[in-house]
mmCIF file of C-alpha atoms and ligand atoms in Angstrom:
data_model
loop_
_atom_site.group_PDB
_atom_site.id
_atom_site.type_symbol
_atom_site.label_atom_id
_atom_site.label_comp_id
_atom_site.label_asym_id
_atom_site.label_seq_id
_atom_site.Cartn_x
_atom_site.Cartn_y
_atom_site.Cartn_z
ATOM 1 C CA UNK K 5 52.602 -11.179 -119.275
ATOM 2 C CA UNK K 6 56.430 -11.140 -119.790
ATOM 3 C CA UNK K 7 58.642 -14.855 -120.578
ATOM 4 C CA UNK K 8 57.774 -17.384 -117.787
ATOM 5 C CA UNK K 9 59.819 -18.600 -115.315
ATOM 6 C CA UNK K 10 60.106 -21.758 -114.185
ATOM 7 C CA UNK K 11 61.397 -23.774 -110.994
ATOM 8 C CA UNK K 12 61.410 -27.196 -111.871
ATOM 9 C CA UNK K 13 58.291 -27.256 -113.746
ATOM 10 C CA UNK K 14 56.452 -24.465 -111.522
ATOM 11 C CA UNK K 15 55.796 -21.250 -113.232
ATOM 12 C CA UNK K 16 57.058 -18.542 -111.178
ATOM 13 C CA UNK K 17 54.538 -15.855 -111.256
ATOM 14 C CA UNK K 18 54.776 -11.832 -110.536
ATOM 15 C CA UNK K 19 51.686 -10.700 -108.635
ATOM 16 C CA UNK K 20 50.601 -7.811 -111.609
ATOM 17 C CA UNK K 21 47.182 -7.512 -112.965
ATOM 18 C CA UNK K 22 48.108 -9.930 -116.336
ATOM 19 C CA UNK K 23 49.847 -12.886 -114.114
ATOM 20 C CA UNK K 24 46.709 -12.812 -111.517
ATOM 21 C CA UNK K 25 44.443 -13.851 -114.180
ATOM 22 C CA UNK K 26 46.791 -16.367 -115.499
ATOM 23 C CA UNK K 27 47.170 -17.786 -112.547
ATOM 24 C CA UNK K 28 43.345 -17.833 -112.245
ATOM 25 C CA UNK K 29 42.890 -19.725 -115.412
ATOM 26 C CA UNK K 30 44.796 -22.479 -113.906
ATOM 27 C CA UNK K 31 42.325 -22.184 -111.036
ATOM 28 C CA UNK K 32 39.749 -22.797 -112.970
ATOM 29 C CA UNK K 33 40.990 -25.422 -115.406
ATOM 30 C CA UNK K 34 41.760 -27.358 -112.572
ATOM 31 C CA UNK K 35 45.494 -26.531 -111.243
ATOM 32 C CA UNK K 36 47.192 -25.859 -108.245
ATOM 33 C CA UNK K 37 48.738 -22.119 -107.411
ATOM 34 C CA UNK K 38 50.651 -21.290 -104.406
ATOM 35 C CA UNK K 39 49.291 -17.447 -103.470
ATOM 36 C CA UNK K 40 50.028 -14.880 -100.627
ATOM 37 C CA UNK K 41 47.837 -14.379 -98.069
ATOM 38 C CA UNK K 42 48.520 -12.037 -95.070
ATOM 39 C CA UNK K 43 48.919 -15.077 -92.389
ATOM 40 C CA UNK K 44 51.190 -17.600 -94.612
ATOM 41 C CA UNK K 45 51.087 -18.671 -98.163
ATOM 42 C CA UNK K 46 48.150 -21.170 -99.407
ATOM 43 C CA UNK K 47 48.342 -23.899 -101.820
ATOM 44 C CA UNK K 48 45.018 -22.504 -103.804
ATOM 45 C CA UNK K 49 42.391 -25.253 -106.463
ATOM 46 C CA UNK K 50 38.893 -24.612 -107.331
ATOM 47 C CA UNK K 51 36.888 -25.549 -103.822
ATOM 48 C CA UNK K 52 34.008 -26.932 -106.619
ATOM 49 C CA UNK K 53 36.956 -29.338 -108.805
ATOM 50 C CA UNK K 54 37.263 -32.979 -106.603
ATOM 51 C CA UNK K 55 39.997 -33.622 -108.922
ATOM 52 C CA UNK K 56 41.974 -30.002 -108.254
ATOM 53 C CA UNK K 57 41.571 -30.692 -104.741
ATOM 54 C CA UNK K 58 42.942 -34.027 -105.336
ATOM 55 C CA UNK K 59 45.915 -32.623 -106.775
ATOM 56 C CA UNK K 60 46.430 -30.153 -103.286
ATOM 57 C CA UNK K 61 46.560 -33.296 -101.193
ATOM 58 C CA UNK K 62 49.071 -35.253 -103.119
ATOM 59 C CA UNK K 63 51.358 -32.253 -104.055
ATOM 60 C CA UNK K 64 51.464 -31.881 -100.041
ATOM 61 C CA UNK K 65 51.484 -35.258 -98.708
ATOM 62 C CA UNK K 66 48.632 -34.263 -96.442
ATOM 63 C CA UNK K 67 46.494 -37.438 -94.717
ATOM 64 C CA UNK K 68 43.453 -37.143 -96.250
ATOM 65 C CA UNK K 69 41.248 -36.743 -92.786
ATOM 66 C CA UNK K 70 42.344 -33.520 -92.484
ATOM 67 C CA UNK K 71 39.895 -30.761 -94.234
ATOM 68 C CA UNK K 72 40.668 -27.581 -95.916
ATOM 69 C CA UNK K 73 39.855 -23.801 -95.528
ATOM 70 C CA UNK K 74 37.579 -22.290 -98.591
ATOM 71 C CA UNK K 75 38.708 -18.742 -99.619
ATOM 72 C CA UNK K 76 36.273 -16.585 -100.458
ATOM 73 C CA UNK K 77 36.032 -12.561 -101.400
ATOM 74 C CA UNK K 78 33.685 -11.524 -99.056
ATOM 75 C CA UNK K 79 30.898 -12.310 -97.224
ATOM 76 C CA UNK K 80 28.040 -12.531 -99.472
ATOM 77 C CA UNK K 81 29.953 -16.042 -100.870
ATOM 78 C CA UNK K 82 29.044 -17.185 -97.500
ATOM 79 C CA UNK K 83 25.636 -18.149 -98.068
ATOM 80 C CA UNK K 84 26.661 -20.507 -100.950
ATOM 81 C CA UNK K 85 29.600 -22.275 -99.221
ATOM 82 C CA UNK K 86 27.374 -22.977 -95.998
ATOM 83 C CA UNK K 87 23.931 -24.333 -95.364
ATOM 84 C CA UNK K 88 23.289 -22.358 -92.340
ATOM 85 C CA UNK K 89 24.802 -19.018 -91.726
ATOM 86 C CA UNK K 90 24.187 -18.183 -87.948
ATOM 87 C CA UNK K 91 24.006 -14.021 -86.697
ATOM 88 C CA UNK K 92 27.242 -14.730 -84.892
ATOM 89 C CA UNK K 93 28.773 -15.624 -88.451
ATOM 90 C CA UNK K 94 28.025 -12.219 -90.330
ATOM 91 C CA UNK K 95 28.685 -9.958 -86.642
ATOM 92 C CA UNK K 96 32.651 -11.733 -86.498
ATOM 93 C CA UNK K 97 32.587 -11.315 -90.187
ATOM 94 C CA UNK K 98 31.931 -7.964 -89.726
ATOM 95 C CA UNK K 99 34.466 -7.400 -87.542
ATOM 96 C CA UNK K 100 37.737 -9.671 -88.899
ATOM 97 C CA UNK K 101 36.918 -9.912 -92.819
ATOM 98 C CA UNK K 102 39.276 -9.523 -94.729
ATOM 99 C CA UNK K 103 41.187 -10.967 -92.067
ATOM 100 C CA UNK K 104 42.780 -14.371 -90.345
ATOM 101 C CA UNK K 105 39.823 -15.612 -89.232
ATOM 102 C CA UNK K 106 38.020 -19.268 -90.404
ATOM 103 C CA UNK K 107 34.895 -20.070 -89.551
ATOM 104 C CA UNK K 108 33.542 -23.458 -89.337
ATOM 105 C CA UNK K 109 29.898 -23.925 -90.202
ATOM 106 C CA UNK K 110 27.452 -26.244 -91.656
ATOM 107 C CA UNK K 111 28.670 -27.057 -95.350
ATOM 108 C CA UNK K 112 26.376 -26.805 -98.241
ATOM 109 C CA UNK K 113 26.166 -29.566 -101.391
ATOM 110 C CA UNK K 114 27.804 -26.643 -103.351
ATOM 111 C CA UNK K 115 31.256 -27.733 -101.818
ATOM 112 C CA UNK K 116 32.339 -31.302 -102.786
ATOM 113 C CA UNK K 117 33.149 -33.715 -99.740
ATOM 114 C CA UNK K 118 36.950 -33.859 -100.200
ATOM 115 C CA UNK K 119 37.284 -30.135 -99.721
ATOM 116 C CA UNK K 120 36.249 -30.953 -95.819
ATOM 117 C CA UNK K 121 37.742 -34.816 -95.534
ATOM 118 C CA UNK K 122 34.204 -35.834 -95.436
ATOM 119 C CA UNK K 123 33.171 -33.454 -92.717
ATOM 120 C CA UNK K 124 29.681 -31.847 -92.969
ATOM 121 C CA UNK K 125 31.292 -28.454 -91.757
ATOM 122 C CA UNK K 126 33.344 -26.242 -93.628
ATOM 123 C CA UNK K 127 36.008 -23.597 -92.950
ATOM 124 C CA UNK K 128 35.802 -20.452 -94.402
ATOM 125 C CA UNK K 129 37.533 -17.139 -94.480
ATOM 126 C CA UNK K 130 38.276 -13.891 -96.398
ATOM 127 C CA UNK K 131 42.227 -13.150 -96.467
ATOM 128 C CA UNK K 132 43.869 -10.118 -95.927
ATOM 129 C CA UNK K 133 45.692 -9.869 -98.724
ATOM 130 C CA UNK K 134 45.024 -7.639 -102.147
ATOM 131 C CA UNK K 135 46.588 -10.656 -104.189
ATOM 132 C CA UNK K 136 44.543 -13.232 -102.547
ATOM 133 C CA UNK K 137 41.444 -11.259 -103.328
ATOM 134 C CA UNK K 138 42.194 -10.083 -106.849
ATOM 135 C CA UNK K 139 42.760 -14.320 -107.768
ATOM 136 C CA UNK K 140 39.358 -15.089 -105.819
ATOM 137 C CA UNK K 141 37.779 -12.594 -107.949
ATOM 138 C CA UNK K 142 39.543 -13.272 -111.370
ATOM 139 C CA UNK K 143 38.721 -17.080 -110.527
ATOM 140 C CA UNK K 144 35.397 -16.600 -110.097
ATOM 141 C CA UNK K 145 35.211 -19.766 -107.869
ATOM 142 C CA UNK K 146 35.860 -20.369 -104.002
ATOM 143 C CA UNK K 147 39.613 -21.402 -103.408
ATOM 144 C CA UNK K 148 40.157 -24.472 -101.100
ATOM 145 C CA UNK K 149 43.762 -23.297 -99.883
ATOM 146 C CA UNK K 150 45.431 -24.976 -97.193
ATOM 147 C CA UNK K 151 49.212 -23.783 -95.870
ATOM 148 C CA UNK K 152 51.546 -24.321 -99.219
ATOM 149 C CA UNK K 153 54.205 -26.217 -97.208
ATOM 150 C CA UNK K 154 54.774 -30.325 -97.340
ATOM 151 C CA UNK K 155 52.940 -31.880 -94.596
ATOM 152 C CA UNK K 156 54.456 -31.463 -91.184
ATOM 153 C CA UNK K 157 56.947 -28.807 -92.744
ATOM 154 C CA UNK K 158 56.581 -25.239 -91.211
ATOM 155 C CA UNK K 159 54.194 -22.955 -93.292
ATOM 156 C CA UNK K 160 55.531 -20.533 -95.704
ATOM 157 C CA UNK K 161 55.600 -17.271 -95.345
ATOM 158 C CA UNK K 162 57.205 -16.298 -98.490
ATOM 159 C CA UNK K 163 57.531 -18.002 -102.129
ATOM 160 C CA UNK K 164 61.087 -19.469 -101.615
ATOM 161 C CA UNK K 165 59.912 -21.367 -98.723
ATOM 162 C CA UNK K 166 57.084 -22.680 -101.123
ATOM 163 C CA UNK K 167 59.276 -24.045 -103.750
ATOM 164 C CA UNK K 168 61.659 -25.131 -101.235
ATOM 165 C CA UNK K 169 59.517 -28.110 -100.259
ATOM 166 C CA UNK K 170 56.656 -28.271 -103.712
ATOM 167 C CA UNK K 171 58.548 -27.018 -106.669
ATOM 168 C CA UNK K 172 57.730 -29.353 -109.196
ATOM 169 C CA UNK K 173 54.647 -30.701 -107.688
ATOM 170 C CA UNK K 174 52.136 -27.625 -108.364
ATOM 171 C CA UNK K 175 51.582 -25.497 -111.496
ATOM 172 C CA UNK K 176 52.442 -21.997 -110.282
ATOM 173 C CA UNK K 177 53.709 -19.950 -107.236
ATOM 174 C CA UNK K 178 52.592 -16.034 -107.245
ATOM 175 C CA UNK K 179 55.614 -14.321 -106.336
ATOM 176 C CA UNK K 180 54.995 -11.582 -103.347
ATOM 177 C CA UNK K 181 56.527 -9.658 -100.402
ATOM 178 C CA UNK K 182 56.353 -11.969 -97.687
ATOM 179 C CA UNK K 183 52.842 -12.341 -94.870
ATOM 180 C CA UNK K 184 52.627 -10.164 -92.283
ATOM 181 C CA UNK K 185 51.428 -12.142 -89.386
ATOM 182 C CA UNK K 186 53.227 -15.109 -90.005
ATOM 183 C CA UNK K 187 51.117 -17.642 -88.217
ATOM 184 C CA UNK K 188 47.532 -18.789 -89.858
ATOM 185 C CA UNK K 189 44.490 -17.752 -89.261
ATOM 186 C CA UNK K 190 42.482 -18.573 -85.998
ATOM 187 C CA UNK K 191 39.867 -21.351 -86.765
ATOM 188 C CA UNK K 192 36.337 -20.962 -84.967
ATOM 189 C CA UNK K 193 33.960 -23.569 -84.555
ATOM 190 C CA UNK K 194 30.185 -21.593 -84.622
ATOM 191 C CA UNK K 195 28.583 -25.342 -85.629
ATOM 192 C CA UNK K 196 27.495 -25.427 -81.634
ATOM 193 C CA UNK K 197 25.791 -23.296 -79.128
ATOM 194 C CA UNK K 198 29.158 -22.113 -77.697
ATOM 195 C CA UNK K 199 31.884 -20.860 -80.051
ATOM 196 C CA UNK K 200 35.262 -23.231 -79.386
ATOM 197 C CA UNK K 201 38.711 -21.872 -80.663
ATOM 198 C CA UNK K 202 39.927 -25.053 -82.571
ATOM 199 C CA UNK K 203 43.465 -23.043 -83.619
ATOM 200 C CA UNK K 204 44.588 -20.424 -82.239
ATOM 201 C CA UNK K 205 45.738 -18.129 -84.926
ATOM 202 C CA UNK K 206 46.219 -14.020 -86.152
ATOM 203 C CA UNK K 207 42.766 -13.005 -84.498
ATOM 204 C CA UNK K 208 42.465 -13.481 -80.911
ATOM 205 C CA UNK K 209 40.729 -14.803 -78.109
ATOM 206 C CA UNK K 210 40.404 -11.360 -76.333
ATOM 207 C CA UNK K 211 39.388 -9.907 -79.384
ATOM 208 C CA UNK K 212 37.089 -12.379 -80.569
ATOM 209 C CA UNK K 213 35.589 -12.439 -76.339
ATOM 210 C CA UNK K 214 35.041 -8.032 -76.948
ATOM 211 C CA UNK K 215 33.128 -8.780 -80.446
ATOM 212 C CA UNK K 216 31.322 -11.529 -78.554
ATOM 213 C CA UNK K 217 31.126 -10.193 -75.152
ATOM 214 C CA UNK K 218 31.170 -13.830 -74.140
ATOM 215 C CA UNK K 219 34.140 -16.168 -73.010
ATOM 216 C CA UNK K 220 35.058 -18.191 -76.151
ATOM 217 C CA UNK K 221 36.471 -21.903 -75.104
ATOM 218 C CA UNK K 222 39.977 -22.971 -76.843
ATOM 219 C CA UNK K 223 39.779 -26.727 -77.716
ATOM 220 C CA UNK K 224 42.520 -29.006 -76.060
ATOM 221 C CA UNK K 225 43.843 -26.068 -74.032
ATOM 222 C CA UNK K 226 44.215 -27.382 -69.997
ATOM 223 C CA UNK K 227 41.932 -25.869 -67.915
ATOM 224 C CA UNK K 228 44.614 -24.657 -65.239
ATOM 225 C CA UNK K 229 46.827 -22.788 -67.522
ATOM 226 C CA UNK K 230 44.604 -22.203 -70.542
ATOM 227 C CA UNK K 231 48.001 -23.298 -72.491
ATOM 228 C CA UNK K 232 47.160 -25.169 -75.505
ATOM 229 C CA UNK K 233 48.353 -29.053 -74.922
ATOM 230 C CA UNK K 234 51.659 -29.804 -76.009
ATOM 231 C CA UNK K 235 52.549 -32.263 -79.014
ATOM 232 C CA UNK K 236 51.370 -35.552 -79.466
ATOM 233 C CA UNK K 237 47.590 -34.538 -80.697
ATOM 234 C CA UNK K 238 46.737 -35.972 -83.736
ATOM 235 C CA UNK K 239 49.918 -34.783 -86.341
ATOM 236 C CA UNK K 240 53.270 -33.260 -85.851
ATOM 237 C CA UNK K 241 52.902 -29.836 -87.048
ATOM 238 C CA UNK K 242 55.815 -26.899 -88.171
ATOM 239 C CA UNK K 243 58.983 -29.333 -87.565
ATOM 240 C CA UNK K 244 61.833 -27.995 -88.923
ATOM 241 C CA UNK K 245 64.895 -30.392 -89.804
ATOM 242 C CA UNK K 246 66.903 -29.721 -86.652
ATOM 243 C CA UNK K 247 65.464 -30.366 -83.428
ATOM 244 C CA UNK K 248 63.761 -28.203 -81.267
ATOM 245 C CA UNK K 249 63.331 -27.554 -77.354
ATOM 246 C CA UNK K 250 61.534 -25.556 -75.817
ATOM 247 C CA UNK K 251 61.708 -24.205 -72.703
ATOM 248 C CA UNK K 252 58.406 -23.429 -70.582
ATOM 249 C CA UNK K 253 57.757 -21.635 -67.379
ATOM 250 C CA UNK K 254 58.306 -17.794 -65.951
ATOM 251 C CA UNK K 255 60.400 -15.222 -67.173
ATOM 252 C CA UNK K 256 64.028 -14.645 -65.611
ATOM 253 C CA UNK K 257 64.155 -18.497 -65.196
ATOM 254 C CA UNK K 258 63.481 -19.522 -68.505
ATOM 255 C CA UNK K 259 65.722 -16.976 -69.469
ATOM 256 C CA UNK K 260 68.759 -18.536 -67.137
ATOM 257 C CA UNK K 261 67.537 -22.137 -68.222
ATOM 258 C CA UNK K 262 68.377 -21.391 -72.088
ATOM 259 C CA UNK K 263 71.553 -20.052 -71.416
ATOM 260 C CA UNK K 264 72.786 -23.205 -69.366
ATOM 261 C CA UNK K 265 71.321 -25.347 -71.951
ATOM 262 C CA UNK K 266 73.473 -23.435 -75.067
ATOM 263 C CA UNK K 267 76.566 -23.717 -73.026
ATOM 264 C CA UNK K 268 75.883 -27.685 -72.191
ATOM 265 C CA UNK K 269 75.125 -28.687 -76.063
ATOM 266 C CA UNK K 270 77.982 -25.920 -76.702
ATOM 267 C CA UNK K 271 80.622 -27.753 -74.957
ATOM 268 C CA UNK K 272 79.720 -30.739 -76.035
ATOM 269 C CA UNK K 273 80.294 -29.582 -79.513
ATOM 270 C CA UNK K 274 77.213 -29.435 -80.915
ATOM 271 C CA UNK K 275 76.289 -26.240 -83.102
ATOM 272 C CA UNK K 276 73.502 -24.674 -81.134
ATOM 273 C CA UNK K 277 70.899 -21.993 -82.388
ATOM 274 C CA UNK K 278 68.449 -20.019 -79.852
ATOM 275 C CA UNK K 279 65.414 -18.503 -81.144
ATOM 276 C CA UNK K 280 66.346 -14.908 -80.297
ATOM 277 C CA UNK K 281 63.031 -13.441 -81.048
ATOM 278 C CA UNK K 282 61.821 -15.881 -78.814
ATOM 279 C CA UNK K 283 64.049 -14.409 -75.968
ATOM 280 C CA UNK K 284 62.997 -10.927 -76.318
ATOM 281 C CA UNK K 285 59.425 -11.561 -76.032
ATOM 282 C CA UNK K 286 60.341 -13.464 -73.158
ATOM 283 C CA UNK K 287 62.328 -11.552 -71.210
ATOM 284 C CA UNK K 288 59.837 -8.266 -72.180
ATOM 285 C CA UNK K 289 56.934 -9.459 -72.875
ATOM 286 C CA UNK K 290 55.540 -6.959 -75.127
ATOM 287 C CA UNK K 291 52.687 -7.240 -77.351
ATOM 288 C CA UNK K 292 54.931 -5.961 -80.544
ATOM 289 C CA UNK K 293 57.777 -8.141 -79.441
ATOM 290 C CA UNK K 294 55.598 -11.213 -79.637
ATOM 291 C CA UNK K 295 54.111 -10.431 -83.012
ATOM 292 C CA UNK K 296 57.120 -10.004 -84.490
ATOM 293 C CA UNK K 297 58.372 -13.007 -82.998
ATOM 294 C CA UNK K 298 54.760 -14.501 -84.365
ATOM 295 C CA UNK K 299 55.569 -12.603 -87.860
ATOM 296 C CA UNK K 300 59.181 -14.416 -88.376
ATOM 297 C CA UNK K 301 58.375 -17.363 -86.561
ATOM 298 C CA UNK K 302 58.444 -19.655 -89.607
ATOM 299 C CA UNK K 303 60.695 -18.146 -91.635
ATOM 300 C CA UNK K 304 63.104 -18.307 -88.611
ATOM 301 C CA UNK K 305 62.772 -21.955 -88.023
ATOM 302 C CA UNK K 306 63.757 -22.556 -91.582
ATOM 303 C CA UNK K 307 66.529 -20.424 -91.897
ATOM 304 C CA UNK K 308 68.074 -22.220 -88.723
ATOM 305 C CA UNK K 309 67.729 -25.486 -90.740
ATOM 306 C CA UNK K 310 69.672 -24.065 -93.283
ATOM 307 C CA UNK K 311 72.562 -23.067 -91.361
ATOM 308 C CA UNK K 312 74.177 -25.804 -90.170
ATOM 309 C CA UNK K 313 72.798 -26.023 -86.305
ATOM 310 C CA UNK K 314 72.493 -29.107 -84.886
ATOM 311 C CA UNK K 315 70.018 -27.802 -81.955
ATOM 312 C CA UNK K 316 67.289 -24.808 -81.619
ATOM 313 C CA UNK K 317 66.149 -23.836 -78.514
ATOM 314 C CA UNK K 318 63.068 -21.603 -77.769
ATOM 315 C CA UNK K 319 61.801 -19.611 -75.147
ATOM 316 C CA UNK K 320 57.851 -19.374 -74.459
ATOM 317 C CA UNK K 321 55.890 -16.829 -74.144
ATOM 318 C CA UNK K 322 52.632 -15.769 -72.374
ATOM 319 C CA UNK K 323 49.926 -17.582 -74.364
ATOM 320 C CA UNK K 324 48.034 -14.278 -74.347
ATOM 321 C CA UNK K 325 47.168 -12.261 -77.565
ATOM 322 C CA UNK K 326 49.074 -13.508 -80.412
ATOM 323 C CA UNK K 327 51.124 -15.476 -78.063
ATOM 324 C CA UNK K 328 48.608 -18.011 -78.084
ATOM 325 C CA UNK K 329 49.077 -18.961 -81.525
ATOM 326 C CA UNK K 330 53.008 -18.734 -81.372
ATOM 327 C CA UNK K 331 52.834 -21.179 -77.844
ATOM 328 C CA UNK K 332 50.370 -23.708 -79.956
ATOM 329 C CA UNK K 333 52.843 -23.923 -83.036
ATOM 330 C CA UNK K 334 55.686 -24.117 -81.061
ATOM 331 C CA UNK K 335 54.672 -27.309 -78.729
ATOM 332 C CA UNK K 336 53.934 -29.103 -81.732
ATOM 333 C CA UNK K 337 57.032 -27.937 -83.827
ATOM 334 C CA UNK K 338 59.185 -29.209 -80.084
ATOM 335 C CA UNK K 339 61.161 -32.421 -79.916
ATOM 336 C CA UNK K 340 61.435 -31.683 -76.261
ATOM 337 C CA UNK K 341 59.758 -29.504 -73.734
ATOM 338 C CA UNK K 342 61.389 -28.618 -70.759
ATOM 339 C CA UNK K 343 59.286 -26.776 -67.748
ATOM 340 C CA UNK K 344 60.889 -24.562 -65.777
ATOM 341 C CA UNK K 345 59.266 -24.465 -62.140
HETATM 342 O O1 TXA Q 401 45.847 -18.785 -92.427
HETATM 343 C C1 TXA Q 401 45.400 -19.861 -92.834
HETATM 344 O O2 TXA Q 401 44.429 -20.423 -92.306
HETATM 345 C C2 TXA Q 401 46.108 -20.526 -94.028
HETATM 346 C C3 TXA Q 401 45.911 -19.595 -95.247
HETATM 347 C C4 TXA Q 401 46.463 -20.189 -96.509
HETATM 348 O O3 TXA Q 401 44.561 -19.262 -95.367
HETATM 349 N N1 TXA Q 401 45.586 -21.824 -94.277
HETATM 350 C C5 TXA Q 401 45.853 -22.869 -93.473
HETATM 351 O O4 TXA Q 401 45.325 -24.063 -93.922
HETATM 352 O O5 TXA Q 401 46.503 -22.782 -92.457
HETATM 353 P P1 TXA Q 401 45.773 -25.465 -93.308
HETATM 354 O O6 TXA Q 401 45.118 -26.472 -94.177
HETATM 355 O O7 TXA Q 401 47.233 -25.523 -93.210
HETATM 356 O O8 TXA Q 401 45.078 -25.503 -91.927
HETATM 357 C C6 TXA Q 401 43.663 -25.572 -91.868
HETATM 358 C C7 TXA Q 401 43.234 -25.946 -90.486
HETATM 359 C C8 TXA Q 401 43.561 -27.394 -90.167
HETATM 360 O O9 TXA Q 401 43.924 -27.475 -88.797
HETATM 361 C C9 TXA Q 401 42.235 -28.079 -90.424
HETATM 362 O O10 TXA Q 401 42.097 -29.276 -89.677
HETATM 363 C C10 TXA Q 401 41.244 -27.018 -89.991
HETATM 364 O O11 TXA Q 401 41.798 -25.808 -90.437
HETATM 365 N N2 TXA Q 401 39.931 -27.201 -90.648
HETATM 366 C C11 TXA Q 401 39.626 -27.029 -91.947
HETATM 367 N N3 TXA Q 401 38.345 -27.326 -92.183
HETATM 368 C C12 TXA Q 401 37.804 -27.686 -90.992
HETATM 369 C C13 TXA Q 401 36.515 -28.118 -90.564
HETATM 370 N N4 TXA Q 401 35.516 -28.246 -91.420
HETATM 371 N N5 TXA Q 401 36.332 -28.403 -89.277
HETATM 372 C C14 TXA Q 401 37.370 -28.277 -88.389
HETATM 373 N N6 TXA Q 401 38.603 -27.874 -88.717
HETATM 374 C C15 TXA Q 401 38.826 -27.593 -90.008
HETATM 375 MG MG1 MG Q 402 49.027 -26.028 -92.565
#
């Protein structure tokens, strides 16, 4: 491996063969690397290490109810992660490993209780992501990885954004083209009879409903709209610096609403930015517009923060598809929430 880098104490890493299995030494002797995955950069320790895990939840400032996902390379780790594997486990992993889906299920003693905040379930998925993979396998062990961004921060999707909010408070970043999807992965509940969406995320509803061929509930979402609930659950999620509306409701409207609201905040002198991406999977609402609004979502948000606006506003989209996932993380990133009848 060539001269290390450093950002305040965190080795910047390159993502070739030689730096993977540095990186995976840390891993294993107990520190913390931030790695790529194809949804949003993870904060990866040892899922068997209390003491690494430890470390993830400090460096993050994350409450220490709130569990983490295990990363493993495939699905033949499953069986030692979990104590019960159900059918519908191995047919989704089938169909979505590698890929941004977590499963919750039945934890096994193998995995230490802080990994899952006490929880006897644990969430588990395969990423996406050739990096990811390659430190799994190098590690040998199952990486506990939750989003590598300070608590209530948006995620990162690429390794600025990391060591904009932990440089200096984990051992390495791997340095890598930015994630693809841009929002995390979905996280399924399979610990009950009926599968339950607990985040919506890069796979689906509709396509976990066709691998199914059942209807698949999304927790908290109301039942008229099927819109997850706005903020105010449990923790603020994905707020950026500068506050955010967001403006709810159909098409052309929403569209007319944004506008009046930029020229209001505009004349009264305030520095406004609208989420353009936002905008054009409004007004079109087309599957690739939304996941590339999905796919810069983050990265958007904190760009804005950095320029010197004193107000972002959003437009929603149809929580269908992808959408889902970008509506959920948008609520909960709002200051405000204005419905457009
Ligand atoms: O795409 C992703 O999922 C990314 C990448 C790095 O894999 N990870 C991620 O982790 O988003 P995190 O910690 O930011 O979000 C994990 C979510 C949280 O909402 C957590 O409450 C939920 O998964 N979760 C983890 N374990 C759980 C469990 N046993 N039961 C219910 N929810 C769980
Ligand atoms: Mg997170």
């Amino acid at each position: 491996m060539s001269k290390k880098k450093l950002a305040r104490g965190t080795l910047l890493l390159k993502n070739d063969v030689a730096s993977i299995n540095y990186a995976a030494r840390i891993i294993r002797r107990g520190g913390t690397v931030a790695f790529p995955t194809e949804t949003v950069y993870g904060l990866g320790a040892s899922a068997l290490d209390p003491a690494a895990i430890e470390k993830v939840f400090q460096a993050k400032g994350r409450p220490t109810d709130n569990p983490l996902i295990v990363h493993i390379e495939n699905s033949a780790a499953l069986a030692s992660v979990a104590s019960f594997v159900p059918d519908m486990a191995y047919l989704l992993a089938e169909h979505f490993w590698p890929g941004p889906l977590s499963l919750v299920l039945l934890k096994s003693d193998f995995i230490p209780p802080a990994v899952c905040a006490g929880l006897s379930t644990v969430a588990v998925r395969v990423p996406d992501n050739h990096i990811a993979l390659d430190l799994i396998r190098a590690s040998a062990v199952p990486i506990a990885a939750p989003s590598a961004n300070r608590s209530g921060r948006p995620s990162p999707t690429s390794w600025k954004h990391v060591l904009k909010d932990l440089a200096g408070s984990i051992d390495a970043v791997i340095r890598s083209p930015g994630c693809v999807i841009g929002v995390e992965s979905t996280v399924l509940d399979l610990t009950s009879h009926d599968p339950v969406i607990l985040r919506p995320g890069g796979v689906t509803r509709e396509e976990l409903e066709q691998v199914l061929n059942r209807k698949v509930a999304v927790a908290g979402a109301s039942s008229d709209s099927e819109t997850p609930l706005s903020p105010g659950t449990k923790y603020r999620h994905y707020t950026p610096e500068v506050p955010l509306i967001l403006v709810t409701g159909s098409g052309v409207k929403v569209l007319k609403v944004v506008k009046a609201l930029r020229q209001k905040y505009e004349t009264r002198g305030l520095k406004i930015a609208v989420l353009e991406a936002s905008l054009t999977a409004a007004r079109f609402g087309r599957p690739a517009d939304v996941k590339a609004l999905a796919s810069g979502l983050y990265g958007s948000l904190r760009s804005l923060e950095n320029s010197g606006v004193d107000l972002i506003i959003a437009a929603a989209v149809k929580p269908r598809g992808i959408g889902m996932a970008v509506m959920n993380r948008l609520y909960k990133a709002a200051d405000r929430v204005i419905k457009v009848c």
